[in-house]
Amino acid sequence: QVQLVESGGGLVQAGGSLKLSCSASGRTITSPTAWFRQGPGKEREFVAALSLFGAKSYADSVKGRFTVSRGNNITTIHLQMNSLKSEDTAVYYCAADSAQPILPSRVGSEYEYWGQGTQVTVSS
C-alpha cells in the first residue's frame, strides 16, 4: 500500500500565503506529482504538477501565484500559495502514480494514489 498525507492547510485572509506539503510512504517508494482541489459546489480540478524530470504545469487560475516544488527527497512535494483569493477556498489533494511520464498529467483519473486532503479557507 501507498499512503499520501497532506499538511499545511488552514484559515488565511485574502492576499495571504500558505505552504502545503505532501509526503508519501509505504512499501514502495512513491513520488507525489500533482495537486488538485475541490471547492464548495465545484468539481475536483487540477492545480499544479511537477514530474521527476522537472517539468511543471499550472492551472491558468493559479499561474503567477502558486509554485510547486520537490522536497528534500522524491517522496515529498510542496505547493507554495501566495496572493490567495476567496475562490482558492477548497480541499486540496495531492496525487501520485506508479507511472512517471516526462510531462505530468493534468487529469485526475490518471493518478493511482490520493491523499485525504487538507482544507484551505480564504476569508475576505
mmCIF file with all atom_site columns, C-alpha atoms in Angstrom:
data_model
loop_
_atom_site.group_PDB
_atom_site.id
_atom_site.type_symbol
_atom_site.label_atom_id
_atom_site.label_alt_id
_atom_site.label_comp_id
_atom_site.label_asym_id
_atom_site.label_entity_id
_atom_site.label_seq_id
_atom_site.pdbx_PDB_ins_code
_atom_site.Cartn_x
_atom_site.Cartn_y
_atom_site.Cartn_z
_atom_site.occupancy
_atom_site.B_iso_or_equiv
_atom_site.pdbx_formal_charge
_atom_site.auth_seq_id
_atom_site.auth_comp_id
_atom_site.auth_asym_id
_atom_site.auth_atom_id
_atom_site.pdbx_PDB_model_num
ATOM 1   C CA . GLN A 1 1   ? 0.000   0.000  0.000   1.00 0.00 ? 1   GLN A CA 1
ATOM 2   C CA . VAL A 1 2   ? 0.961   3.622  -0.580  1.00 0.00 ? 2   VAL A CA 1
ATOM 3   C CA . GLN A 1 3   ? -0.237  6.440  1.648   1.00 0.00 ? 3   GLN A CA 1
ATOM 4   C CA . LEU A 1 4   ? -0.158  10.158 0.867   1.00 0.00 ? 4   LEU A CA 1
ATOM 5   C CA . VAL A 1 5   ? -0.630  12.729 3.629   1.00 0.00 ? 5   VAL A CA 1
ATOM 6   C CA . GLU A 1 6   ? -1.157  16.453 3.073   1.00 0.00 ? 6   GLU A CA 1
ATOM 7   C CA . SER A 1 7   ? -0.446  19.160 5.635   1.00 0.00 ? 7   SER A CA 1
ATOM 8   C CA . GLY A 1 8   ? -0.268  22.941 5.876   1.00 0.00 ? 8   GLY A CA 1
ATOM 9   C CA . GLY A 1 9   ? -3.871  23.917 5.277   1.00 0.00 ? 9   GLY A CA 1
ATOM 10  C CA . GLY A 1 10  ? -5.661  26.483 7.375   1.00 0.00 ? 10  GLY A CA 1
ATOM 11  C CA . LEU A 1 11  ? -7.532  29.769 7.507   1.00 0.00 ? 11  LEU A CA 1
ATOM 12  C CA . VAL A 1 12  ? -5.951  32.833 5.921   1.00 0.00 ? 12  VAL A CA 1
ATOM 13  C CA . GLN A 1 13  ? -7.038  36.317 4.880   1.00 0.00 ? 13  GLN A CA 1
ATOM 14  C CA . ALA A 1 14  ? -7.257  37.202 1.202   1.00 0.00 ? 14  ALA A CA 1
ATOM 15  C CA . GLY A 1 15  ? -3.831  38.222 -0.060  1.00 0.00 ? 15  GLY A CA 1
ATOM 16  C CA . GLY A 1 16  ? -2.063  35.963 2.398   1.00 0.00 ? 16  GLY A CA 1
ATOM 17  C CA . SER A 1 17  ? 0.059   32.866 1.853   1.00 0.00 ? 17  SER A CA 1
ATOM 18  C CA . LEU A 1 18  ? 0.120   29.205 2.805   1.00 0.00 ? 18  LEU A CA 1
ATOM 19  C CA . LYS A 1 19  ? 2.509   26.362 2.040   1.00 0.00 ? 19  LYS A CA 1
ATOM 20  C CA . LEU A 1 20  ? 1.110   22.871 1.606   1.00 0.00 ? 20  LEU A CA 1
ATOM 21  C CA . SER A 1 21  ? 3.174   19.703 1.846   1.00 0.00 ? 21  SER A CA 1
ATOM 22  C CA . CYS A 1 22  ? 2.518   16.118 0.820   1.00 0.00 ? 22  CYS A CA 1
ATOM 23  C CA . SER A 1 23  ? 4.548   13.079 1.831   1.00 0.00 ? 23  SER A CA 1
ATOM 24  C CA . ALA A 1 24  ? 4.249   9.533  0.536   1.00 0.00 ? 24  ALA A CA 1
ATOM 25  C CA . SER A 1 25  ? 5.011   6.361  2.450   1.00 0.00 ? 25  SER A CA 1
ATOM 26  C CA . GLY A 1 26  ? 4.537   2.639  2.046   1.00 0.00 ? 26  GLY A CA 1
ATOM 27  C CA . ARG A 1 27  ? 6.306   -0.485 0.896   1.00 0.00 ? 27  ARG A CA 1
ATOM 28  C CA . THR A 1 28  ? 7.204   1.115  -2.408  1.00 0.00 ? 28  THR A CA 1
ATOM 29  C CA . ILE A 1 29  ? 8.897   4.449  -2.998  1.00 0.00 ? 29  ILE A CA 1
ATOM 30  C CA . THR A 1 30  ? 6.316   6.794  -4.482  1.00 0.00 ? 30  THR A CA 1
ATOM 31  C CA . SER A 1 31  ? 6.750   10.351 -5.686  1.00 0.00 ? 31  SER A CA 1
ATOM 32  C CA . PRO A 1 32  ? 3.750   12.691 -5.348  1.00 0.00 ? 32  PRO A CA 1
ATOM 33  C CA . THR A 1 33  ? 3.356   14.538 -8.629  1.00 0.00 ? 33  THR A CA 1
ATOM 34  C CA . ALA A 1 34  ? 0.254   16.711 -8.639  1.00 0.00 ? 34  ALA A CA 1
ATOM 35  C CA . TRP A 1 35  ? -2.105  18.903 -6.636  1.00 0.00 ? 35  TRP A CA 1
ATOM 36  C CA . PHE A 1 36  ? -5.864  19.034 -7.179  1.00 0.00 ? 36  PHE A CA 1
ATOM 37  C CA . ARG A 1 37  ? -8.584  20.886 -5.293  1.00 0.00 ? 37  ARG A CA 1
ATOM 38  C CA . GLN A 1 38  ? -12.330 20.769 -4.819  1.00 0.00 ? 38  GLN A CA 1
ATOM 39  C CA . GLY A 1 39  ? -14.176 23.887 -3.703  1.00 0.00 ? 39  GLY A CA 1
ATOM 40  C CA . PRO A 1 40  ? -17.725 24.132 -2.335  1.00 0.00 ? 40  PRO A CA 1
ATOM 41  C CA . GLY A 1 41  ? -20.212 23.086 -5.008  1.00 0.00 ? 41  GLY A CA 1
ATOM 42  C CA . LYS A 1 42  ? -17.449 22.524 -7.543  1.00 0.00 ? 42  LYS A CA 1
ATOM 43  C CA . GLU A 1 43  ? -15.870 19.548 -9.253  1.00 0.00 ? 43  GLU A CA 1
ATOM 44  C CA . ARG A 1 44  ? -12.333 18.494 -8.462  1.00 0.00 ? 44  ARG A CA 1
ATOM 45  C CA . GLU A 1 45  ? -9.906  20.486 -10.588 1.00 0.00 ? 45  GLU A CA 1
ATOM 46  C CA . PHE A 1 46  ? -6.242  20.399 -11.446 1.00 0.00 ? 46  PHE A CA 1
ATOM 47  C CA . VAL A 1 47  ? -3.999  22.916 -9.683  1.00 0.00 ? 47  VAL A CA 1
ATOM 48  C CA . ALA A 1 48  ? -0.323  22.148 -10.297 1.00 0.00 ? 48  ALA A CA 1
ATOM 49  C CA . ALA A 1 49  ? 2.073   19.311 -11.047 1.00 0.00 ? 49  ALA A CA 1
ATOM 50  C CA . LEU A 1 50  ? 5.788   18.510 -11.080 1.00 0.00 ? 50  LEU A CA 1
ATOM 51  C CA . SER A 1 51  ? 7.301   15.434 -12.697 1.00 0.00 ? 51  SER A CA 1
ATOM 52  C CA . LEU A 1 52  ? 10.515  13.728 -11.598 1.00 0.00 ? 52  LEU A CA 1
ATOM 53  C CA . PHE A 1 53  ? 12.026  15.131 -14.792 1.00 0.00 ? 53  PHE A CA 1
ATOM 54  C CA . GLY A 1 54  ? 11.415  18.682 -13.548 1.00 0.00 ? 54  GLY A CA 1
ATOM 55  C CA . ALA A 1 55  ? 8.539   19.563 -15.871 1.00 0.00 ? 55  ALA A CA 1
ATOM 56  C CA . LYS A 1 56  ? 5.937   21.827 -14.248 1.00 0.00 ? 56  LYS A CA 1
ATOM 57  C CA . SER A 1 57  ? 2.325   22.513 -15.089 1.00 0.00 ? 57  SER A CA 1
ATOM 58  C CA . TYR A 1 58  ? -0.135  25.014 -13.579 1.00 0.00 ? 58  TYR A CA 1
ATOM 59  C CA . ALA A 1 59  ? -3.812  25.729 -13.968 1.00 0.00 ? 59  ALA A CA 1
ATOM 60  C CA . ASP A 1 60  ? -4.413  29.137 -15.539 1.00 0.00 ? 60  ASP A CA 1
ATOM 61  C CA . SER A 1 61  ? -6.221  30.284 -12.399 1.00 0.00 ? 61  SER A CA 1
ATOM 62  C CA . VAL A 1 62  ? -3.094  29.921 -10.228 1.00 0.00 ? 62  VAL A CA 1
ATOM 63  C CA . LYS A 1 63  ? -0.270  30.854 -12.612 1.00 0.00 ? 63  LYS A CA 1
ATOM 64  C CA . GLY A 1 64  ? 1.961   33.520 -11.111 1.00 0.00 ? 64  GLY A CA 1
ATOM 65  C CA . ARG A 1 65  ? 0.609   32.905 -7.615  1.00 0.00 ? 65  ARG A CA 1
ATOM 66  C CA . PHE A 1 66  ? 1.331   29.236 -6.820  1.00 0.00 ? 66  PHE A CA 1
ATOM 67  C CA . THR A 1 67  ? 4.633   27.381 -7.040  1.00 0.00 ? 67  THR A CA 1
ATOM 68  C CA . VAL A 1 68  ? 5.085   23.614 -6.929  1.00 0.00 ? 68  VAL A CA 1
ATOM 69  C CA . SER A 1 69  ? 8.412   22.159 -5.812  1.00 0.00 ? 69  SER A CA 1
ATOM 70  C CA . ARG A 1 70  ? 10.059  18.929 -4.734  1.00 0.00 ? 70  ARG A CA 1
ATOM 71  C CA . GLY A 1 71  ? 11.152  18.402 -1.142  1.00 0.00 ? 71  GLY A CA 1
ATOM 72  C CA . ASN A 1 72  ? 14.481  17.090 0.071   1.00 0.00 ? 72  ASN A CA 1
ATOM 73  C CA . ASN A 1 73  ? 13.598  13.704 -1.409  1.00 0.00 ? 73  ASN A CA 1
ATOM 74  C CA . ILE A 1 74  ? 11.313  12.429 -4.156  1.00 0.00 ? 74  ILE A CA 1
ATOM 75  C CA . THR A 1 75  ? 8.611   11.321 -1.691  1.00 0.00 ? 75  THR A CA 1
ATOM 76  C CA . THR A 1 76  ? 7.696   14.909 -0.778  1.00 0.00 ? 76  THR A CA 1
ATOM 77  C CA . ILE A 1 77  ? 6.106   17.699 -2.801  1.00 0.00 ? 77  ILE A CA 1
ATOM 78  C CA . HIS A 1 78  ? 5.159   21.253 -1.789  1.00 0.00 ? 78  HIS A CA 1
ATOM 79  C CA . LEU A 1 79  ? 2.724   23.879 -3.009  1.00 0.00 ? 79  LEU A CA 1
ATOM 80  C CA . GLN A 1 80  ? 3.531   27.474 -2.095  1.00 0.00 ? 80  GLN A CA 1
ATOM 81  C CA . MET A 1 81  ? 0.372   29.558 -2.421  1.00 0.00 ? 81  MET A CA 1
ATOM 82  C CA . ASN A 1 82  ? 0.664   33.352 -2.497  1.00 0.00 ? 82  ASN A CA 1
ATOM 83  C CA . SER A 1 83  ? -1.831  36.166 -3.076  1.00 0.00 ? 83  SER A CA 1
ATOM 84  C CA . LEU A 1 84  ? -4.655  33.884 -2.031  1.00 0.00 ? 84  LEU A CA 1
ATOM 85  C CA . LYS A 1 85  ? -8.193  34.703 -3.132  1.00 0.00 ? 85  LYS A CA 1
ATOM 86  C CA . SER A 1 86  ? -11.555 33.629 -1.766  1.00 0.00 ? 86  SER A CA 1
ATOM 87  C CA . GLU A 1 87  ? -12.020 31.431 -4.834  1.00 0.00 ? 87  GLU A CA 1
ATOM 88  C CA . ASP A 1 88  ? -8.974  29.407 -3.728  1.00 0.00 ? 88  ASP A CA 1
ATOM 89  C CA . THR A 1 89  ? -11.027 28.061 -0.813  1.00 0.00 ? 89  THR A CA 1
ATOM 90  C CA . ALA A 1 90  ? -11.131 24.286 -1.253  1.00 0.00 ? 90  ALA A CA 1
ATOM 91  C CA . VAL A 1 91  ? -9.927  20.955 -0.019  1.00 0.00 ? 91  VAL A CA 1
ATOM 92  C CA . TYR A 1 92  ? -6.516  20.390 -1.573  1.00 0.00 ? 92  TYR A CA 1
ATOM 93  C CA . TYR A 1 93  ? -5.389  16.881 -2.513  1.00 0.00 ? 93  TYR A CA 1
ATOM 94  C CA . CYS A 1 94  ? -2.030  15.546 -3.617  1.00 0.00 ? 94  CYS A CA 1
ATOM 95  C CA . ALA A 1 95  ? -1.790  12.680 -6.071  1.00 0.00 ? 95  ALA A CA 1
ATOM 96  C CA . ALA A 1 96  ? 0.759   10.141 -7.239  1.00 0.00 ? 96  ALA A CA 1
ATOM 97  C CA . ASP A 1 97  ? 1.046   7.323  -9.732  1.00 0.00 ? 97  ASP A CA 1
ATOM 98  C CA . SER A 1 98  ? 3.439   4.444  -10.345 1.00 0.00 ? 98  SER A CA 1
ATOM 99  C CA . ALA A 1 99  ? 3.975   5.749  -13.871 1.00 0.00 ? 99  ALA A CA 1
ATOM 100 C CA . GLN A 1 100 ? 6.457   8.590  -14.230 1.00 0.00 ? 100 GLN A CA 1
ATOM 101 C CA . PRO A 1 101 ? 5.883   10.381 -17.532 1.00 0.00 ? 101 PRO A CA 1
ATOM 102 C CA . ILE A 1 102 ? 8.184   13.165 -18.634 1.00 0.00 ? 102 ILE A CA 1
ATOM 103 C CA . LEU A 1 103 ? 5.248   15.593 -18.661 1.00 0.00 ? 103 LEU A CA 1
ATOM 104 C CA . PRO A 1 104 ? 2.935   15.369 -15.632 1.00 0.00 ? 104 PRO A CA 1
ATOM 105 C CA . SER A 1 105 ? -0.743  14.678 -16.241 1.00 0.00 ? 105 SER A CA 1
ATOM 106 C CA . ARG A 1 106 ? -3.446  17.267 -15.507 1.00 0.00 ? 106 ARG A CA 1
ATOM 107 C CA . VAL A 1 107 ? -6.145  14.566 -15.453 1.00 0.00 ? 107 VAL A CA 1
ATOM 108 C CA . GLY A 1 108 ? -7.172  13.245 -12.050 1.00 0.00 ? 108 GLY A CA 1
ATOM 109 C CA . SER A 1 109 ? -8.332  9.862  -13.318 1.00 0.00 ? 109 SER A CA 1
ATOM 110 C CA . GLU A 1 110 ? -4.783  9.083  -14.398 1.00 0.00 ? 110 GLU A CA 1
ATOM 111 C CA . TYR A 1 111 ? -3.464  9.133  -10.819 1.00 0.00 ? 111 TYR A CA 1
ATOM 112 C CA . GLU A 1 112 ? -3.489  5.976  -8.746  1.00 0.00 ? 112 GLU A CA 1
ATOM 113 C CA . TYR A 1 113 ? -2.884  7.312  -5.226  1.00 0.00 ? 113 TYR A CA 1
ATOM 114 C CA . TRP A 1 114 ? -4.551  10.200 -3.389  1.00 0.00 ? 114 TRP A CA 1
ATOM 115 C CA . GLY A 1 115 ? -4.215  11.863 -0.023  1.00 0.00 ? 115 GLY A CA 1
ATOM 116 C CA . GLN A 1 116 ? -7.088  12.582 2.372   1.00 0.00 ? 116 GLN A CA 1
ATOM 117 C CA . GLY A 1 117 ? -6.948  16.296 1.605   1.00 0.00 ? 117 GLY A CA 1
ATOM 118 C CA . THR A 1 118 ? -6.245  19.431 3.617   1.00 0.00 ? 118 THR A CA 1
ATOM 119 C CA . GLN A 1 119 ? -8.690  22.320 3.972   1.00 0.00 ? 119 GLN A CA 1
ATOM 120 C CA . VAL A 1 120 ? -7.690  25.787 2.796   1.00 0.00 ? 120 VAL A CA 1
ATOM 121 C CA . THR A 1 121 ? -10.083 28.600 3.666   1.00 0.00 ? 121 THR A CA 1
ATOM 122 C CA . VAL A 1 122 ? -9.503  32.141 2.417   1.00 0.00 ? 122 VAL A CA 1
ATOM 123 C CA . SER A 1 123 ? -11.577 34.890 4.019   1.00 0.00 ? 123 SER A CA 1
ATOM 124 C CA . SER A 1 124 ? -12.219 38.331 2.559   1.00 0.00 ? 124 SER A CA 1
#
